[in-house]
Amino acid sequence: MVERRRHLHRHPELSFKEKETSTYVAGILKELGVEVSEIGEGYGLIGRLRGALPGKTVALRADMDALPIQDEKLCEYASQVSGVMHACGHDGHTSVLLAVAEYYSQRRQELRGEIRFLFQPAEETCPGGAVGMIEAGALEGVDVIYGMHLWTPLPLGTAASLAGPMMASVDDFFIDIQGRGGHGGMPHKAVDSVVAGSALVMQLQSVVSRSVDPLHPAVVTIGSIQGGTIQNVIADRCRLSGTARCFDESTRQVIRERIYALVEGVTQSYGAEAHIHYINGYPSVVNDKEEFERFNRAASKVPGLKGETAAQIMPAEDFAYYLQQIPGCFVLVGAGNEEKGIIYPHHHPRFDIDEEAMLHAATLMVSLAETYQDEH
């Protein structure tokens, strides 16, 4: 796993561009005797391994894409691609699932039912790769699905999940404000798009604090504001971009409606106009209650691993689409280690994982599959 993970870490590829990664994974799967289906131009792979004994069909998923971030780690396996790195652990996920495939390929006579391996592109970029995998038949005949994320906020030796909503939905929005440019010394002759945009940034902070039920966690963040070119010119255009996250669809709708209302009201009050491009992203990751309880039982069987109940977190995951179709559970596997200096958060230029976590993750995936077969 370490060798494969480091190879992938040196050669990262962005979402929907995982051509060489997909070729590398497919080659290993075929050597293992796993039946491989390629998903069009999306570079997704479906691997099927059928056992000699009757049983259910269990799907396991890994994502393969990297991020547009410059790798700042000083190590021999640092990214060799300028401006691109595995800053979220997907190289580890892919290596884990390849190890599980290798484990089962050596035990066909003991294997019950079918293990289906989903190597998915583009988790990091909406609309995500999960939808394409589902449309290609990845879940046809599947009884249950499990996924995991190597997670540095959790220490090595722990794994956590949660029944019900665990990870937030995510929507992105882009607001273009059109004013009227003019001289910085004659503001009364212009409509200042930057002032309108600044007022809007502040007003949007009231969406969560005053329009959302305080018992329903939610976030509205403005990540960028862009307008103007020079200090003495009033900008005629300004662009805001942001993200909205929550855990239930009713709150999601409230947030969207309030954003539209505030954009219209605030910009009009400054004499400007606005256009909103609102992108409905991934839904919330909602784990099946029964499968979460199975996680607790499966985790107890993994040496050196302690299962815990996770707190809800605002990062999003397109694994949510699989869980909308069939029962399953998404699990966070601790990959942080302060003693080794593995302390940087996901999407950080110095992000890394404690590679020992891959053994925990692989063993947990096997334990989940076996526990499911045992109990059915």
Short mmCIF file of C-alpha atoms in Angstrom, two decimals:
data_model
loop_
_atom_site.label_atom_id
_atom_site.label_comp_id
_atom_site.label_asym_id
_atom_site.label_seq_id
_atom_site.Cartn_x
_atom_site.Cartn_y
_atom_site.Cartn_z
CA MET A 1 0.00 0.00 0.00
CA VAL A 2 2.79 2.43 0.87
CA GLU A 3 4.55 1.85 -2.44
CA ARG A 4 1.35 2.35 -4.45
CA ARG A 5 0.27 5.36 -2.42
CA ARG A 6 3.62 7.08 -2.89
CA HIS A 7 3.58 6.37 -6.63
CA LEU A 8 0.16 8.03 -6.87
CA HIS A 9 1.30 10.89 -4.65
CA ARG A 10 4.18 11.64 -7.03
CA HIS A 11 1.84 11.59 -10.04
CA PRO A 12 -1.41 13.33 -9.07
CA GLU A 13 -4.17 14.17 -11.55
CA LEU A 14 -7.04 16.62 -11.23
CA SER A 15 -10.76 15.81 -11.29
CA PHE A 16 -11.99 14.24 -14.55
CA LYS A 17 -8.36 14.06 -15.74
CA GLU A 18 -7.32 10.87 -13.91
CA LYS A 19 -6.24 9.08 -17.10
CA GLU A 20 -2.90 7.69 -15.92
CA THR A 21 -4.23 6.95 -12.44
CA SER A 22 -7.10 4.96 -13.92
CA THR A 23 -4.73 3.07 -16.23
CA TYR A 24 -2.46 2.26 -13.28
CA VAL A 25 -5.35 0.99 -11.14
CA ALA A 26 -6.92 -1.00 -13.97
CA GLY A 27 -3.61 -2.71 -14.67
CA ILE A 28 -3.27 -3.89 -11.07
CA LEU A 29 -6.89 -5.08 -10.93
CA LYS A 30 -6.51 -7.09 -14.13
CA GLU A 31 -3.30 -8.71 -12.82
CA LEU A 32 -5.32 -9.75 -9.77
CA GLY A 33 -7.97 -11.34 -11.97
CA VAL A 34 -10.62 -8.76 -11.13
CA GLU A 35 -13.18 -8.12 -13.88
CA VAL A 36 -12.81 -4.44 -14.84
CA SER A 37 -15.28 -2.09 -16.55
CA GLU A 38 -14.16 1.36 -17.59
CA ILE A 39 -16.60 4.28 -17.34
CA GLY A 40 -16.42 6.22 -20.61
CA GLU A 41 -14.25 9.35 -20.57
CA GLY A 42 -14.71 9.90 -16.84
CA TYR A 43 -11.89 7.46 -15.99
CA GLY A 44 -13.97 5.65 -13.40
CA LEU A 45 -13.52 1.92 -12.89
CA ILE A 46 -15.84 -0.81 -11.66
CA GLY A 47 -14.10 -3.97 -10.48
CA ARG A 48 -16.06 -7.16 -9.86
CA LEU A 49 -14.83 -10.16 -7.92
CA ARG A 50 -17.24 -13.06 -7.54
CA GLY A 51 -16.66 -15.64 -4.88
CA ALA A 52 -17.17 -19.40 -4.94
CA LEU A 53 -19.84 -19.25 -2.23
CA PRO A 54 -23.33 -17.72 -2.35
CA GLY A 55 -23.85 -14.38 -0.66
CA LYS A 56 -24.68 -10.71 -1.01
CA THR A 57 -23.04 -8.05 -3.17
CA VAL A 58 -21.00 -5.52 -1.21
CA ALA A 59 -19.60 -2.38 -2.87
CA LEU A 60 -16.51 -0.55 -1.61
CA ARG A 61 -15.57 2.87 -2.99
CA ALA A 62 -12.38 4.91 -3.31
CA ASP A 63 -11.87 8.30 -4.98
CA MET A 64 -8.82 9.01 -7.15
CA ASP A 65 -8.52 12.74 -7.88
CA ALA A 66 -6.06 15.33 -6.59
CA LEU A 67 -6.31 19.09 -6.01
CA PRO A 68 -4.88 22.22 -7.71
CA ILE A 69 -2.45 22.90 -4.84
CA GLN A 70 1.36 23.17 -4.91
CA ASP A 71 2.95 20.44 -2.79
CA GLU A 72 5.25 22.04 -0.19
CA LYS A 73 6.31 18.84 1.58
CA LEU A 74 10.01 18.02 1.71
CA CYS A 75 9.96 14.25 1.16
CA GLU A 76 11.00 11.81 -1.52
CA TYR A 77 7.41 11.12 -2.59
CA ALA A 78 6.36 14.80 -3.01
CA SER A 79 4.27 15.60 -6.08
CA GLN A 80 6.20 15.83 -9.33
CA VAL A 81 3.40 17.77 -11.02
CA SER A 82 3.60 21.52 -10.55
CA GLY A 83 0.53 23.00 -8.91
CA VAL A 84 -1.18 19.64 -8.33
CA MET A 85 -1.06 17.40 -5.27
CA HIS A 86 -2.96 14.78 -3.32
CA ALA A 87 -3.89 17.13 -0.49
CA CYS A 88 -6.88 15.13 0.73
CA GLY A 89 -5.72 11.51 0.96
CA HIS A 90 -7.34 10.09 -2.17
CA ASP A 91 -4.05 8.44 -3.12
CA GLY A 92 -4.33 6.55 0.16
CA HIS A 93 -7.94 5.63 -0.50
CA THR A 94 -7.04 4.17 -3.88
CA SER A 95 -4.16 2.18 -2.40
CA VAL A 96 -6.39 0.86 0.38
CA LEU A 97 -9.01 -0.41 -2.04
CA LEU A 98 -6.35 -2.03 -4.23
CA ALA A 99 -5.10 -3.86 -1.12
CA VAL A 100 -8.62 -5.08 -0.34
CA ALA A 101 -8.95 -6.28 -3.94
CA GLU A 102 -5.65 -8.14 -3.60
CA TYR A 103 -6.76 -9.69 -0.30
CA TYR A 104 -9.99 -11.03 -1.78
CA SER A 105 -8.41 -12.11 -5.07
CA GLN A 106 -6.32 -14.57 -3.04
CA ARG A 107 -9.40 -15.92 -1.25
CA ARG A 108 -11.93 -16.55 -4.01
CA GLN A 109 -12.82 -19.98 -2.64
CA GLU A 110 -13.73 -18.42 0.73
CA LEU A 111 -15.47 -15.37 -0.72
CA ARG A 112 -19.24 -15.19 -0.43
CA GLY A 113 -21.25 -13.34 -3.04
CA GLU A 114 -19.54 -10.47 -4.86
CA ILE A 115 -17.22 -7.68 -3.85
CA ARG A 116 -17.54 -4.67 -6.13
CA PHE A 117 -14.71 -2.14 -6.17
CA LEU A 118 -15.63 1.38 -7.25
CA PHE A 119 -12.67 3.57 -8.20
CA GLN A 120 -14.29 6.95 -8.70
CA PRO A 121 -12.99 10.10 -10.38
CA ALA A 122 -13.69 13.69 -9.42
CA GLU A 123 -14.89 13.73 -5.84
CA GLU A 124 -13.40 17.20 -5.42
CA THR A 125 -15.26 18.95 -8.24
CA CYS A 126 -19.01 19.33 -8.71
CA PRO A 127 -20.99 17.67 -10.20
CA GLY A 128 -18.63 14.96 -8.94
CA GLY A 129 -17.91 11.51 -10.27
CA ALA A 130 -20.39 9.50 -8.21
CA VAL A 131 -23.38 10.34 -10.41
CA GLY A 132 -21.60 9.07 -13.51
CA MET A 133 -20.60 5.88 -11.71
CA ILE A 134 -24.22 5.26 -10.70
CA GLU A 135 -25.47 5.98 -14.22
CA ALA A 136 -22.94 3.46 -15.53
CA GLY A 137 -24.44 0.73 -13.36
CA ALA A 138 -22.02 0.71 -10.45
CA LEU A 139 -24.80 -0.04 -7.97
CA GLU A 140 -26.84 -2.51 -10.03
CA GLY A 141 -27.46 -5.56 -7.88
CA VAL A 142 -25.52 -4.10 -4.93
CA ASP A 143 -26.96 -4.70 -1.47
CA VAL A 144 -24.81 -2.33 0.59
CA ILE A 145 -21.97 0.15 0.11
CA TYR A 146 -19.13 1.30 2.35
CA GLY A 147 -16.67 4.14 1.91
CA MET A 148 -13.93 5.61 4.05
CA HIS A 149 -11.86 8.76 4.30
CA LEU A 150 -8.37 8.89 5.82
CA TRP A 151 -8.87 11.80 8.19
CA THR A 152 -5.99 13.70 9.81
CA PRO A 153 -8.15 15.56 12.38
CA LEU A 154 -8.59 12.12 13.98
CA PRO A 155 -5.53 10.48 15.55
CA LEU A 156 -4.13 7.22 14.28
CA GLY A 157 -5.91 4.27 15.87
CA THR A 158 -9.41 5.72 15.76
CA ALA A 159 -12.29 5.50 13.30
CA ALA A 160 -15.54 7.41 13.52
CA SER A 161 -18.94 7.48 11.89
CA LEU A 162 -22.46 8.67 12.68
CA ALA A 163 -26.00 7.44 12.06
CA GLY A 164 -28.00 9.85 9.94
CA PRO A 165 -26.57 13.10 8.51
CA MET A 166 -22.80 13.17 9.06
CA MET A 167 -21.38 15.47 6.37
CA ALA A 168 -23.05 18.61 5.05
CA SER A 169 -24.63 19.36 1.72
CA VAL A 170 -22.76 21.96 -0.30
CA ASP A 171 -24.05 24.63 -2.68
CA ASP A 172 -21.86 27.26 -4.36
CA PHE A 173 -22.97 30.67 -5.58
CA PHE A 174 -21.46 33.47 -7.67
CA ILE A 175 -22.95 36.97 -7.50
CA ASP A 176 -22.14 39.52 -10.19
CA ILE A 177 -23.01 43.10 -9.22
CA GLN A 178 -23.32 45.70 -11.96
CA GLY A 179 -23.00 49.33 -10.95
CA ARG A 180 -21.81 52.39 -12.86
CA GLY A 181 -18.16 53.30 -12.88
CA GLY A 182 -16.79 56.75 -12.27
CA HIS A 183 -14.12 58.98 -10.78
CA GLY A 184 -13.15 58.28 -7.17
CA GLY A 185 -13.51 61.99 -6.41
CA MET A 186 -17.07 62.19 -7.77
CA PRO A 187 -18.93 59.25 -6.21
CA HIS A 188 -22.30 60.95 -6.66
CA LYS A 189 -21.95 60.46 -10.41
CA ALA A 190 -21.43 56.68 -10.09
CA VAL A 191 -22.96 53.53 -8.59
CA ASP A 192 -20.26 51.86 -6.53
CA SER A 193 -20.41 48.10 -7.05
CA VAL A 194 -17.74 47.51 -4.38
CA VAL A 195 -19.76 49.34 -1.72
CA ALA A 196 -22.87 47.37 -2.71
CA GLY A 197 -20.87 44.16 -2.61
CA SER A 198 -19.38 44.98 0.78
CA ALA A 199 -22.82 45.67 2.21
CA LEU A 200 -24.05 42.42 0.78
CA VAL A 201 -21.21 40.46 2.42
CA MET A 202 -22.33 41.76 5.81
CA GLN A 203 -26.03 41.19 5.18
CA LEU A 204 -25.46 37.61 4.05
CA GLN A 205 -24.11 36.87 7.52
CA SER A 206 -27.68 37.25 8.78
CA VAL A 207 -28.92 34.28 6.76
CA VAL A 208 -27.75 31.73 9.33
CA SER A 209 -28.04 33.92 12.41
CA ARG A 210 -31.57 35.17 11.71
CA SER A 211 -33.27 32.91 9.14
CA VAL A 212 -32.14 29.39 10.01
CA ASP A 213 -33.43 27.39 12.97
CA PRO A 214 -30.59 27.60 15.52
CA LEU A 215 -30.97 23.87 16.17
CA HIS A 216 -30.10 23.16 12.52
CA PRO A 217 -26.36 23.67 11.84
CA ALA A 218 -25.58 25.73 8.74
CA VAL A 219 -22.83 27.87 7.23
CA VAL A 220 -22.83 30.63 4.63
CA THR A 221 -19.32 31.75 3.70
CA ILE A 222 -18.21 34.40 1.23
CA GLY A 223 -14.84 33.18 0.02
CA SER A 224 -13.92 35.93 -2.42
CA ILE A 225 -14.82 39.48 -3.41
CA GLN A 226 -13.33 40.93 -6.56
CA GLY A 227 -13.85 44.42 -7.92
CA GLY A 228 -11.96 47.42 -9.16
CA THR A 229 -8.53 47.93 -10.65
CA ILE A 230 -7.10 51.17 -9.20
CA GLN A 231 -7.49 53.31 -6.10
CA ASN A 232 -9.16 56.37 -7.65
CA VAL A 233 -11.72 54.69 -9.90
CA ILE A 234 -15.14 53.55 -8.73
CA ALA A 235 -15.63 50.01 -9.99
CA ASP A 236 -18.62 49.32 -12.20
CA ARG A 237 -18.50 45.57 -11.54
CA CYS A 238 -17.92 43.41 -8.49
CA ARG A 239 -18.11 39.63 -8.04
CA LEU A 240 -18.73 37.68 -4.85
CA SER A 241 -18.41 33.93 -4.53
CA GLY A 242 -19.41 31.76 -1.63
CA THR A 243 -20.65 28.45 -0.32
CA ALA A 244 -23.65 27.32 1.71
CA ARG A 245 -23.65 24.14 3.81
CA CYS A 246 -26.18 22.39 6.04
CA PHE A 247 -27.61 18.97 6.88
CA ASP A 248 -31.27 18.92 5.81
CA GLU A 249 -33.09 19.89 2.65
CA SER A 250 -35.56 22.30 4.27
CA THR A 251 -32.71 24.39 5.69
CA ARG A 252 -30.96 24.19 2.34
CA GLN A 253 -34.01 25.71 0.63
CA VAL A 254 -34.35 28.46 3.26
CA ILE A 255 -30.72 29.48 2.74
CA ARG A 256 -31.09 29.63 -1.02
CA GLU A 257 -34.26 31.73 -0.83
CA ARG A 258 -32.76 34.17 1.66
CA ILE A 259 -29.60 34.62 -0.41
CA TYR A 260 -31.67 35.50 -3.49
CA ALA A 261 -33.85 37.90 -1.51
CA LEU A 262 -30.90 39.70 0.10
CA VAL A 263 -28.98 39.99 -3.15
CA GLU A 264 -31.93 41.62 -4.86
CA GLY A 265 -32.83 43.90 -1.96
CA VAL A 266 -29.33 45.09 -1.03
CA THR A 267 -28.09 45.73 -4.56
CA GLN A 268 -31.26 47.59 -5.50
CA SER A 269 -30.92 49.79 -2.43
CA TYR A 270 -27.54 50.93 -3.77
CA GLY A 271 -28.86 51.46 -7.27
CA ALA A 272 -27.04 48.46 -8.67
CA GLU A 273 -28.17 45.26 -10.37
CA ALA A 274 -27.12 41.70 -9.64
CA HIS A 275 -27.07 38.29 -11.28
CA ILE A 276 -26.75 35.06 -9.26
CA HIS A 277 -25.33 31.79 -10.52
CA TYR A 278 -26.36 29.27 -7.86
CA ILE A 279 -25.01 25.72 -8.12
CA ASN A 280 -26.75 22.93 -6.23
CA GLY A 281 -23.89 20.69 -5.18
CA TYR A 282 -23.65 17.48 -3.21
CA PRO A 283 -26.42 16.48 -0.80
CA SER A 284 -25.69 15.61 2.81
CA VAL A 285 -24.00 12.29 3.59
CA VAL A 286 -26.70 10.36 5.45
CA ASN A 287 -25.55 7.04 6.90
CA ASP A 288 -27.99 4.18 7.35
CA LYS A 289 -28.63 3.58 11.07
CA GLU A 290 -28.27 -0.19 10.81
CA GLU A 291 -25.04 0.12 8.83
CA PHE A 292 -23.62 2.58 11.37
CA GLU A 293 -24.28 0.01 14.09
CA ARG A 294 -22.56 -2.57 11.91
CA PHE A 295 -19.56 -0.22 11.70
CA ASN A 296 -19.30 -0.30 15.48
CA ARG A 297 -19.27 -4.09 15.48
CA ALA A 298 -16.83 -4.28 12.57
CA ALA A 299 -14.43 -1.72 14.06
CA SER A 300 -14.21 -3.72 17.29
CA LYS A 301 -12.72 -6.61 15.28
CA VAL A 302 -9.85 -4.53 13.82
CA PRO A 303 -6.59 -4.79 15.82
CA GLY A 304 -5.36 -1.44 17.08
CA LEU A 305 -8.51 0.42 16.08
CA LYS A 306 -11.12 2.05 18.28
CA GLY A 307 -14.53 2.89 16.83
CA GLU A 308 -16.16 6.17 17.87
CA THR A 309 -19.27 8.21 17.18
CA ALA A 310 -18.36 11.12 14.92
CA ALA A 311 -19.52 14.69 15.25
CA GLN A 312 -21.24 16.27 12.27
CA ILE A 313 -18.80 18.10 9.99
CA MET A 314 -19.32 20.75 7.31
CA PRO A 315 -17.07 19.33 4.55
CA ALA A 316 -19.09 17.62 1.82
CA GLU A 317 -18.70 14.32 -0.03
CA ASP A 318 -20.35 12.99 -3.17
CA PHE A 319 -20.50 9.57 -1.52
CA ALA A 320 -23.87 11.02 -0.52
CA TYR A 321 -25.28 10.06 -3.92
CA TYR A 322 -24.59 6.36 -3.34
CA LEU A 323 -26.33 6.53 0.04
CA GLN A 324 -29.40 8.01 -1.62
CA GLN A 325 -29.68 4.81 -3.66
CA ILE A 326 -28.83 1.98 -1.25
CA PRO A 327 -27.99 1.47 2.44
CA GLY A 328 -24.43 2.09 3.49
CA CYS A 329 -22.00 3.86 5.77
CA PHE A 330 -19.20 6.37 5.31
CA VAL A 331 -16.38 6.19 7.84
CA LEU A 332 -13.55 8.53 8.88
CA VAL A 333 -10.30 6.67 9.66
CA GLY A 334 -7.79 8.51 11.85
CA ALA A 335 -4.61 9.39 9.93
CA GLY A 336 -3.13 12.20 12.02
CA ASN A 337 -0.04 11.83 14.22
CA GLU A 338 1.47 14.78 16.08
CA GLU A 339 4.61 12.83 16.99
CA LYS A 340 5.40 12.40 13.27
CA GLY A 341 4.48 16.00 12.43
CA ILE A 342 1.37 14.90 10.54
CA ILE A 343 -0.71 17.81 11.73
CA TYR A 344 -1.73 19.73 8.64
CA PRO A 345 -5.41 19.87 7.64
CA HIS A 346 -6.89 18.55 4.45
CA HIS A 347 -6.31 20.79 1.39
CA HIS A 348 -3.14 22.24 2.97
CA PRO A 349 0.10 22.43 0.88
CA ARG A 350 1.90 20.30 3.50
CA PHE A 351 -0.87 17.76 3.97
CA ASP A 352 0.23 14.19 4.59
CA ILE A 353 -1.12 11.07 6.27
CA ASP A 354 0.30 8.54 8.69
CA GLU A 355 0.54 5.63 6.28
CA GLU A 356 -0.14 3.16 9.10
CA ALA A 357 -3.76 4.37 8.84
CA MET A 358 -4.06 2.59 5.49
CA LEU A 359 -3.73 -0.77 7.24
CA HIS A 360 -6.52 0.19 9.63
CA ALA A 361 -8.67 1.35 6.72
CA ALA A 362 -8.13 -1.77 4.62
CA THR A 363 -8.78 -4.09 7.56
CA LEU A 364 -11.92 -2.12 8.46
CA MET A 365 -13.29 -2.39 4.91
CA VAL A 366 -12.76 -6.15 4.99
CA SER A 367 -14.33 -6.34 8.44
CA LEU A 368 -17.38 -4.40 7.28
CA ALA A 369 -17.85 -6.66 4.26
CA GLU A 370 -17.38 -9.83 6.30
CA THR A 371 -19.65 -8.65 9.12
CA TYR A 372 -22.36 -7.84 6.58
CA GLN A 373 -22.07 -11.30 4.98
CA ASP A 374 -22.03 -13.02 8.38
CA GLU A 375 -25.20 -11.25 9.49
CA HIS A 376 -27.06 -11.99 6.27
#
